[in-house]
mmCIF file of C-alpha atoms and ligand atoms in Angstrom:
data_model
loop_
_atom_site.group_PDB
_atom_site.id
_atom_site.type_symbol
_atom_site.label_atom_id
_atom_site.label_comp_id
_atom_site.label_asym_id
_atom_site.label_seq_id
_atom_site.Cartn_x
_atom_site.Cartn_y
_atom_site.Cartn_z
ATOM 1 C CA MET L 2 -17.456 -12.790 0.755
ATOM 2 C CA LEU L 3 -15.743 -9.392 0.225
ATOM 3 C CA PRO L 4 -18.474 -6.762 0.464
ATOM 4 C CA VAL L 5 -19.250 -4.474 -2.439
ATOM 5 C CA VAL L 6 -20.724 -1.559 -0.462
ATOM 6 C CA ASP L 7 -22.995 -3.596 1.830
ATOM 7 C CA LYS L 8 -23.418 -7.038 0.265
ATOM 8 C CA PRO L 9 -20.823 -9.735 -0.361
ATOM 9 C CA ALA L 10 -19.790 -9.994 -4.026
ATOM 10 C CA ILE L 11 -21.128 -13.559 -4.134
ATOM 11 C CA GLN L 12 -24.638 -12.302 -3.356
ATOM 12 C CA TYR L 13 -24.655 -10.153 -6.502
ATOM 13 C CA VAL L 14 -23.721 -13.289 -8.464
ATOM 14 C CA VAL L 15 -26.589 -15.298 -6.924
ATOM 15 C CA GLU L 16 -28.958 -12.381 -7.622
ATOM 16 C CA GLU L 17 -27.849 -12.421 -11.250
ATOM 17 C CA ALA L 18 -28.698 -16.139 -11.546
ATOM 18 C CA VAL L 19 -32.102 -15.612 -9.915
ATOM 19 C CA ASP L 20 -32.809 -12.639 -12.193
ATOM 20 C CA ALA L 21 -32.159 -14.904 -15.215
ATOM 21 C CA GLY L 22 -34.729 -17.399 -13.871
ATOM 22 C CA LEU L 23 -32.249 -19.790 -12.219
ATOM 23 C CA SER L 24 -33.303 -20.079 -8.603
ATOM 24 C CA ASP L 25 -31.782 -23.496 -7.840
ATOM 25 C CA VAL L 26 -28.196 -22.679 -6.934
ATOM 26 C CA LEU L 27 -25.458 -25.188 -6.183
ATOM 27 C CA MET L 28 -22.419 -23.528 -4.671
ATOM 28 C CA ILE L 29 -19.146 -25.400 -5.158
ATOM 29 C CA THR L 30 -17.030 -24.331 -2.240
ATOM 30 C CA GLY L 31 -13.668 -25.230 -0.828
ATOM 31 C CA ARG L 32 -12.107 -25.272 2.603
ATOM 32 C CA SER L 33 -12.835 -22.393 4.994
ATOM 33 C CA LYS L 34 -15.836 -21.196 2.994
ATOM 34 C CA ARG L 35 -18.413 -21.875 5.704
ATOM 35 C CA SER L 36 -19.222 -18.168 5.957
ATOM 36 C CA ILE L 37 -20.901 -18.458 2.534
ATOM 37 C CA GLU L 38 -23.347 -21.066 3.807
ATOM 38 C CA ASP L 39 -24.070 -18.978 6.885
ATOM 39 C CA HIS L 40 -24.670 -15.888 4.793
ATOM 40 C CA PHE L 41 -27.397 -17.521 2.685
ATOM 41 C CA ASP L 42 -28.990 -19.216 5.698
ATOM 42 C CA ARG L 43 -31.469 -17.847 8.224
ATOM 43 C CA ALA L 44 -29.795 -16.190 11.236
ATOM 44 C CA TYR L 45 -32.421 -16.623 13.923
ATOM 45 C CA GLU L 46 -30.538 -15.060 16.863
ATOM 46 C CA LEU L 47 -29.621 -12.015 14.820
ATOM 47 C CA GLU L 48 -33.163 -11.720 13.460
ATOM 48 C CA GLU L 49 -34.577 -11.839 16.982
ATOM 49 C CA ALA L 50 -32.154 -9.215 18.227
ATOM 50 C CA LEU L 51 -32.973 -6.875 15.325
ATOM 51 C CA ASN L 52 -36.668 -7.516 15.811
ATOM 52 C CA ALA L 53 -36.409 -6.603 19.505
ATOM 53 C CA LYS L 54 -34.585 -3.385 18.536
ATOM 54 C CA GLY L 55 -37.199 -2.606 15.890
ATOM 55 C CA ASP L 56 -34.471 -2.385 13.215
ATOM 56 C CA SER L 57 -36.704 -3.404 10.316
ATOM 57 C CA GLU L 58 -34.288 -2.223 7.631
ATOM 58 C CA ARG L 59 -31.466 -4.558 8.683
ATOM 59 C CA LEU L 60 -33.928 -7.339 9.376
ATOM 60 C CA ALA L 61 -35.174 -7.132 5.778
ATOM 61 C CA ALA L 62 -31.595 -7.119 4.466
ATOM 62 C CA ILE L 63 -30.563 -10.310 6.272
ATOM 63 C CA ARG L 64 -33.812 -12.084 5.371
ATOM 64 C CA GLU L 65 -33.299 -11.118 1.742
ATOM 65 C CA SER L 66 -30.056 -13.084 1.436
ATOM 66 C CA ALA L 67 -31.672 -16.171 3.007
ATOM 67 C CA ASP L 68 -34.806 -16.038 0.841
ATOM 68 C CA LEU L 69 -33.059 -15.361 -2.458
ATOM 69 C CA ALA L 70 -32.722 -18.850 -3.936
ATOM 70 C CA THR L 71 -32.780 -22.544 -3.088
ATOM 71 C CA MET L 72 -29.190 -23.040 -2.057
ATOM 72 C CA HIS L 73 -27.229 -26.291 -2.125
ATOM 73 C CA TYR L 74 -23.560 -26.818 -1.340
ATOM 74 C CA VAL L 75 -20.876 -29.212 -2.441
ATOM 75 C CA ARG L 76 -17.288 -29.074 -1.289
ATOM 76 C CA GLN L 77 -14.651 -29.545 -3.923
ATOM 77 C CA GLY L 78 -12.254 -31.260 -1.515
ATOM 78 C CA GLU L 79 -9.052 -30.780 -3.436
ATOM 79 C CA PRO L 80 -8.493 -27.735 -5.637
ATOM 80 C CA ARG L 81 -8.084 -29.634 -8.924
ATOM 81 C CA GLY L 82 -9.294 -26.883 -11.235
ATOM 82 C CA LEU L 83 -12.465 -25.301 -12.578
ATOM 83 C CA GLY L 84 -13.295 -28.351 -14.714
ATOM 84 C CA HIS L 85 -13.102 -30.559 -11.634
ATOM 85 C CA ALA L 86 -15.280 -28.112 -9.668
ATOM 86 C CA VAL L 87 -17.924 -28.237 -12.409
ATOM 87 C CA HIS L 88 -17.782 -32.032 -12.437
ATOM 88 C CA CYS L 89 -18.599 -31.985 -8.692
ATOM 89 C CA ALA L 90 -22.056 -30.699 -9.743
ATOM 90 C CA ARG L 91 -22.860 -33.750 -11.870
ATOM 91 C CA GLN L 92 -25.138 -35.564 -9.455
ATOM 92 C CA HIS L 93 -27.077 -32.428 -8.574
ATOM 93 C CA VAL L 94 -27.502 -31.270 -12.168
ATOM 94 C CA GLY L 95 -28.344 -34.606 -13.812
ATOM 95 C CA ASP L 96 -29.205 -34.477 -17.501
ATOM 96 C CA GLU L 97 -30.211 -30.824 -17.820
ATOM 97 C CA PRO L 98 -28.386 -27.827 -19.266
ATOM 98 C CA PHE L 99 -27.022 -25.589 -16.504
ATOM 99 C CA ALA L 100 -25.202 -22.307 -15.999
ATOM 100 C CA VAL L 101 -21.803 -21.800 -14.374
ATOM 101 C CA LEU L 102 -21.129 -18.421 -12.747
ATOM 102 C CA LEU L 103 -17.673 -17.744 -11.346
ATOM 103 C CA GLY L 104 -17.891 -15.943 -8.019
ATOM 104 C CA ASP L 105 -15.127 -13.394 -8.695
ATOM 105 C CA ASP L 106 -16.789 -11.957 -11.781
ATOM 106 C CA MET L 107 -19.713 -9.580 -11.341
ATOM 107 C CA ILE L 108 -21.856 -8.529 -14.292
ATOM 108 C CA ASP L 109 -23.794 -5.281 -13.968
ATOM 109 C CA ALA L 110 -27.436 -6.076 -13.168
ATOM 110 C CA ARG L 111 -28.537 -3.770 -16.014
ATOM 111 C CA ASP L 112 -26.681 -5.827 -18.635
ATOM 112 C CA LYS L 113 -28.697 -9.004 -19.149
ATOM 113 C CA LEU L 114 -25.851 -11.286 -20.235
ATOM 114 C CA LEU L 115 -27.095 -14.535 -18.706
ATOM 115 C CA HIS L 116 -30.605 -14.028 -20.136
ATOM 116 C CA ARG L 117 -29.062 -13.663 -23.573
ATOM 117 C CA MET L 118 -26.853 -16.761 -23.131
ATOM 118 C CA ILE L 119 -29.859 -18.890 -22.126
ATOM 119 C CA GLU L 120 -31.728 -17.582 -25.169
ATOM 120 C CA VAL L 121 -28.776 -18.468 -27.445
ATOM 121 C CA ARG L 122 -28.593 -21.989 -25.986
ATOM 122 C CA GLY L 123 -32.342 -22.322 -26.764
ATOM 123 C CA GLN L 124 -31.734 -21.258 -30.368
ATOM 124 C CA TYR L 125 -28.446 -22.995 -31.187
ATOM 125 C CA GLY L 126 -28.227 -25.858 -28.654
ATOM 126 C CA GLY L 127 -24.797 -26.970 -27.389
ATOM 127 C CA SER L 128 -22.923 -24.879 -24.841
ATOM 128 C CA VAL L 129 -22.531 -21.107 -24.657
ATOM 129 C CA VAL L 130 -19.706 -19.021 -23.198
ATOM 130 C CA ALA L 131 -19.531 -15.270 -22.565
ATOM 131 C CA LEU L 132 -16.772 -13.483 -24.471
ATOM 132 C CA MET L 133 -15.168 -10.067 -24.062
ATOM 133 C CA GLU L 134 -12.633 -8.379 -26.302
ATOM 134 C CA VAL L 135 -9.391 -7.384 -24.530
ATOM 135 C CA GLU L 136 -6.002 -5.936 -25.453
ATOM 136 C CA PRO L 137 -3.610 -8.606 -26.828
ATOM 137 C CA ASP L 138 -1.362 -8.371 -23.741
ATOM 138 C CA GLN L 139 -4.242 -9.521 -21.520
ATOM 139 C CA VAL L 140 -5.242 -12.745 -23.277
ATOM 140 C CA SER L 141 -2.731 -14.891 -21.383
ATOM 141 C CA ALA L 142 -4.716 -14.451 -18.144
ATOM 142 C CA TYR L 143 -7.854 -16.075 -19.620
ATOM 143 C CA GLY L 144 -9.363 -18.786 -21.762
ATOM 144 C CA CYS L 145 -9.246 -17.539 -25.351
ATOM 145 C CA ALA L 146 -11.542 -18.453 -28.287
ATOM 146 C CA ALA L 147 -11.177 -18.873 -32.053
ATOM 147 C CA ILE L 148 -14.448 -17.503 -33.393
ATOM 148 C CA GLU L 149 -16.520 -17.623 -36.594
ATOM 149 C CA ALA L 150 -19.377 -15.301 -37.444
ATOM 150 C CA THR L 151 -23.005 -16.421 -37.382
ATOM 151 C CA GLY L 152 -25.866 -14.416 -38.856
ATOM 152 C CA GLU L 153 -26.195 -12.578 -35.538
ATOM 153 C CA ASP L 154 -23.997 -9.661 -34.522
ATOM 154 C CA ASP L 155 -23.485 -10.753 -30.900
ATOM 155 C CA VAL L 156 -23.280 -14.540 -31.447
ATOM 156 C CA VAL L 157 -20.264 -16.482 -32.755
ATOM 157 C CA ARG L 158 -19.517 -20.136 -33.317
ATOM 158 C CA ILE L 159 -16.416 -21.295 -31.452
ATOM 159 C CA SER L 160 -14.011 -23.503 -33.387
ATOM 160 C CA ASP L 161 -11.207 -23.688 -30.830
ATOM 161 C CA LEU L 162 -10.363 -22.679 -27.268
ATOM 162 C CA VAL L 163 -7.015 -22.302 -25.498
ATOM 163 C CA GLU L 164 -6.581 -21.836 -21.753
ATOM 164 C CA LYS L 165 -4.227 -18.945 -20.942
ATOM 165 C CA PRO L 166 -2.253 -18.887 -24.210
ATOM 166 C CA ALA L 167 0.971 -16.961 -24.742
ATOM 167 C CA PRO L 168 0.040 -13.781 -26.693
ATOM 168 C CA GLU L 169 1.595 -15.134 -29.919
ATOM 169 C CA GLU L 170 -0.435 -18.349 -29.655
ATOM 170 C CA ALA L 171 -3.766 -16.677 -28.910
ATOM 171 C CA PRO L 172 -6.368 -17.433 -31.593
ATOM 172 C CA SER L 173 -8.054 -14.009 -31.074
ATOM 173 C CA ASN L 174 -8.519 -11.161 -28.576
ATOM 174 C CA TRP L 175 -11.812 -12.627 -27.389
ATOM 175 C CA ILE L 176 -11.535 -14.084 -23.893
ATOM 176 C CA ILE L 177 -13.971 -16.125 -21.819
ATOM 177 C CA ILE L 178 -15.406 -14.313 -18.822
ATOM 178 C CA GLY L 179 -16.878 -16.221 -15.911
ATOM 179 C CA ARG L 180 -20.282 -17.139 -17.367
ATOM 180 C CA TYR L 181 -21.101 -20.423 -19.133
ATOM 181 C CA VAL L 182 -24.256 -22.286 -20.120
ATOM 182 C CA CYS L 183 -23.262 -25.929 -20.487
ATOM 183 C CA ASP L 184 -24.850 -28.906 -22.133
ATOM 184 C CA PRO L 185 -24.840 -31.869 -19.679
ATOM 185 C CA ALA L 186 -22.586 -33.689 -22.205
ATOM 186 C CA VAL L 187 -19.773 -31.673 -20.584
ATOM 187 C CA PHE L 188 -19.746 -34.088 -17.618
ATOM 188 C CA ASP L 189 -18.690 -37.143 -19.668
ATOM 189 C CA VAL L 190 -16.095 -35.029 -21.443
ATOM 190 C CA LEU L 191 -14.709 -33.679 -18.156
ATOM 191 C CA GLU L 192 -14.244 -37.223 -16.903
ATOM 192 C CA LYS L 193 -11.882 -37.899 -19.801
ATOM 193 C CA THR L 194 -10.164 -34.496 -19.782
ATOM 194 C CA PRO L 195 -6.562 -34.784 -18.552
ATOM 195 C CA PRO L 196 -5.031 -32.050 -16.387
ATOM 196 C CA GLY L 197 -4.054 -29.093 -18.554
ATOM 197 C CA ARG L 198 -2.648 -25.635 -17.825
ATOM 198 C CA GLY L 199 -1.310 -25.424 -14.252
ATOM 199 C CA GLY L 200 -1.813 -29.194 -13.793
ATOM 200 C CA GLU L 201 -5.556 -28.556 -13.330
ATOM 201 C CA ILE L 202 -8.613 -29.983 -15.065
ATOM 202 C CA GLN L 203 -9.720 -27.081 -17.207
ATOM 203 C CA LEU L 204 -13.317 -26.377 -18.228
ATOM 204 C CA THR L 205 -11.854 -24.644 -21.287
ATOM 205 C CA ASP L 206 -10.270 -27.949 -22.438
ATOM 206 C CA ALA L 207 -13.578 -29.821 -22.041
ATOM 207 C CA LEU L 208 -15.389 -27.122 -24.034
ATOM 208 C CA ARG L 209 -12.728 -27.404 -26.732
ATOM 209 C CA THR L 210 -13.627 -31.103 -27.078
ATOM 210 C CA LEU L 211 -17.344 -30.235 -27.159
ATOM 211 C CA ALA L 212 -16.724 -27.687 -29.918
ATOM 212 C CA ASP L 213 -15.633 -30.577 -32.175
ATOM 213 C CA MET L 214 -18.506 -32.909 -31.279
ATOM 214 C CA PRO L 215 -21.735 -33.241 -33.281
ATOM 215 C CA SER L 216 -24.799 -31.463 -31.967
ATOM 216 C CA GLU L 217 -26.750 -34.721 -31.540
ATOM 217 C CA ASN L 218 -24.203 -35.696 -28.858
ATOM 218 C CA GLY L 219 -24.491 -32.367 -27.038
ATOM 219 C CA GLY L 220 -21.606 -30.799 -28.980
ATOM 220 C CA GLY L 221 -21.220 -27.317 -30.440
ATOM 221 C CA VAL L 222 -19.990 -24.264 -28.534
ATOM 222 C CA TYR L 223 -21.189 -20.705 -29.150
ATOM 223 C CA GLY L 224 -20.065 -17.381 -27.761
ATOM 224 C CA VAL L 225 -22.090 -14.325 -26.793
ATOM 225 C CA LYS L 226 -20.048 -11.156 -27.298
ATOM 226 C CA PHE L 227 -20.502 -9.090 -24.166
ATOM 227 C CA ARG L 228 -19.993 -5.347 -24.438
ATOM 228 C CA GLY L 229 -21.438 -4.413 -21.052
ATOM 229 C CA ARG L 230 -20.002 -3.818 -17.594
ATOM 230 C CA ARG L 231 -17.992 -6.546 -15.855
ATOM 231 C CA TYR L 232 -16.318 -6.146 -12.474
ATOM 232 C CA ASP L 233 -13.461 -8.467 -11.554
ATOM 233 C CA THR L 234 -13.528 -8.538 -7.763
ATOM 234 C CA GLY L 235 -10.657 -11.044 -7.718
ATOM 235 C CA ASN L 236 -8.264 -8.251 -8.673
ATOM 236 C CA LYS L 237 -7.395 -5.733 -5.912
ATOM 237 C CA LEU L 238 -7.467 -2.601 -8.042
ATOM 238 C CA GLU L 239 -10.655 -3.597 -9.866
ATOM 239 C CA TYR L 240 -12.278 -4.510 -6.572
ATOM 240 C CA LEU L 241 -11.609 -1.004 -5.237
ATOM 241 C CA ARG L 242 -12.953 0.549 -8.444
ATOM 242 C CA THR L 243 -16.078 -1.599 -8.188
ATOM 243 C CA VAL L 244 -16.837 -0.493 -4.627
ATOM 244 C CA VAL L 245 -16.378 3.182 -5.565
ATOM 245 C CA GLN L 246 -18.547 2.861 -8.697
ATOM 246 C CA PHE L 247 -21.334 1.041 -6.858
ATOM 247 C CA ALA L 248 -21.285 3.556 -3.983
ATOM 248 C CA ALA L 249 -21.380 6.439 -6.472
ATOM 249 C CA GLU L 250 -24.579 5.028 -7.997
ATOM 250 C CA ARG L 251 -26.403 4.420 -4.722
ATOM 251 C CA PRO L 252 -29.035 7.106 -4.131
ATOM 252 C CA ASP L 253 -28.710 6.674 -0.349
ATOM 253 C CA LEU L 254 -24.922 7.172 -0.362
ATOM 254 C CA ALA L 255 -23.955 9.163 -3.466
ATOM 255 C CA PRO L 256 -25.063 12.644 -2.255
ATOM 256 C CA GLU L 257 -22.525 12.483 0.578
ATOM 257 C CA PHE L 258 -20.015 10.080 -0.936
ATOM 258 C CA ILE L 259 -19.296 11.902 -4.203
ATOM 259 C CA PRO L 260 -18.468 15.321 -2.643
ATOM 260 C CA TRP L 261 -16.297 13.513 -0.083
ATOM 261 C CA LEU L 262 -14.515 11.605 -2.852
ATOM 262 C CA ARG L 263 -13.919 14.797 -4.832
ATOM 263 C CA GLU L 264 -12.429 16.523 -1.782
ATOM 264 C CA PHE L 265 -10.356 13.498 -0.924
ATOM 265 C CA VAL L 266 -8.797 13.373 -4.389
ATOM 266 C CA GLN L 267 -8.168 17.119 -4.425
ATOM 267 C CA ALA L 268 -6.511 16.998 -1.004
ATOM 268 C CA HIS L 269 -4.487 13.980 -2.083
ATOM 269 C CA ASP L 270 -3.321 15.708 -5.264
ATOM 270 C CA ALA L 271 -2.472 18.899 -3.391
ATOM 271 C CA ALA L 272 -0.392 16.968 -0.852
ATOM 272 C CA ASP L 273 1.443 15.260 -3.723
ATOM 273 C CA GLY L 274 1.889 18.500 -5.626
ATOM 274 C CA VAL L 275 -0.180 16.978 -8.464
ATOM 275 C CA GLY L 276 -2.670 19.103 -10.372
ATOM 276 C CA GLY L 277 -0.841 22.390 -9.715
ATOM 277 C CA PRO L 278 -0.010 24.864 -12.523
ATOM 278 C CA GLY L 279 3.276 23.059 -13.246
ATOM 279 C CA ASP L 280 1.397 19.842 -14.156
ATOM 280 C CA ALA L 281 -0.882 21.394 -16.733
HETATM 281 C C1 G1P P 303 -10.994 -19.172 -15.258
HETATM 282 C C2 G1P P 303 -11.032 -19.953 -16.574
HETATM 283 C C3 G1P P 303 -10.636 -19.044 -17.727
HETATM 284 C C4 G1P P 303 -11.541 -17.822 -17.758
HETATM 285 C C5 G1P P 303 -11.494 -17.102 -16.399
HETATM 286 C C6 G1P P 303 -12.528 -15.975 -16.341
HETATM 287 O O1 G1P P 303 -9.644 -18.845 -14.980
HETATM 288 O O2 G1P P 303 -10.168 -21.060 -16.473
HETATM 289 O O3 G1P P 303 -10.756 -19.749 -18.951
HETATM 290 O O4 G1P P 303 -11.139 -16.968 -18.799
HETATM 291 O O5 G1P P 303 -11.787 -18.010 -15.324
HETATM 292 O O6 G1P P 303 -12.398 -15.204 -15.188
HETATM 293 P P1 G1P P 303 -9.132 -18.370 -13.528
HETATM 294 O O7 G1P P 303 -9.481 -16.908 -13.431
HETATM 295 O O8 G1P P 303 -9.865 -19.195 -12.530
HETATM 296 O O9 G1P P 303 -7.663 -18.596 -13.528
#
């Protein structure tokens, strides 16, 4: 629920799903996440108060979050890992392919990653993960993929996956970012997946099993290489960068925000003695 300028990060993620044509959203939440449900619900008292004040701009903004998608909620109960969270969606999803979007990761609305992943699932079948190339010292924070080329520049076949490997055990520099399109076969696999890294049921481990399964049983895992803009709002420094970048691109804020930011940095540097002739 941390705001990025004036909307919670999670709303950008729901907007991304809706933009890719997925308007039925099941939110897997945990304890003390009731504010999420309230945010995507109608707020009648607030709407009435804004209406009475004639504040149509704010009224439109709060209605927008409630009208965005058909929202459903499931509570995970115990935090037993991402794989367990995904399994909580089984009854809602049934026997259809579905997308998983992790709430901490934001993908720039101009970079149509999820559209492309849905297209790749249509072409290749199986499951599809989003991959990004990182420096070798970063792989241990992510799921990491062993990849093989296909005829397409941005699509790879995945032959193996490792959750948070030590750098020397990483099969490549390509890591999974928080976007997946899963075949419903993942549910049966998750049921048999033992706890892995951190004692948690890992989606990465279930996908590893799927990568080895024949396509007629819902197997096969593909990767879409993403070279666009991703914002990790789960990381303090990246969160701050994201807010500044988004504010700097907003036509209603940028004309005042950017000169302020420039002055702020200059004053900060001057106070620190940075940027003076001695630092050249
Ligand atoms: C999860 C996944 C990991 C993936 C990452 C992307 O890890 O388990 O494979 O690379 O999300 O953000 P977490 O960040 O929840 O530890």
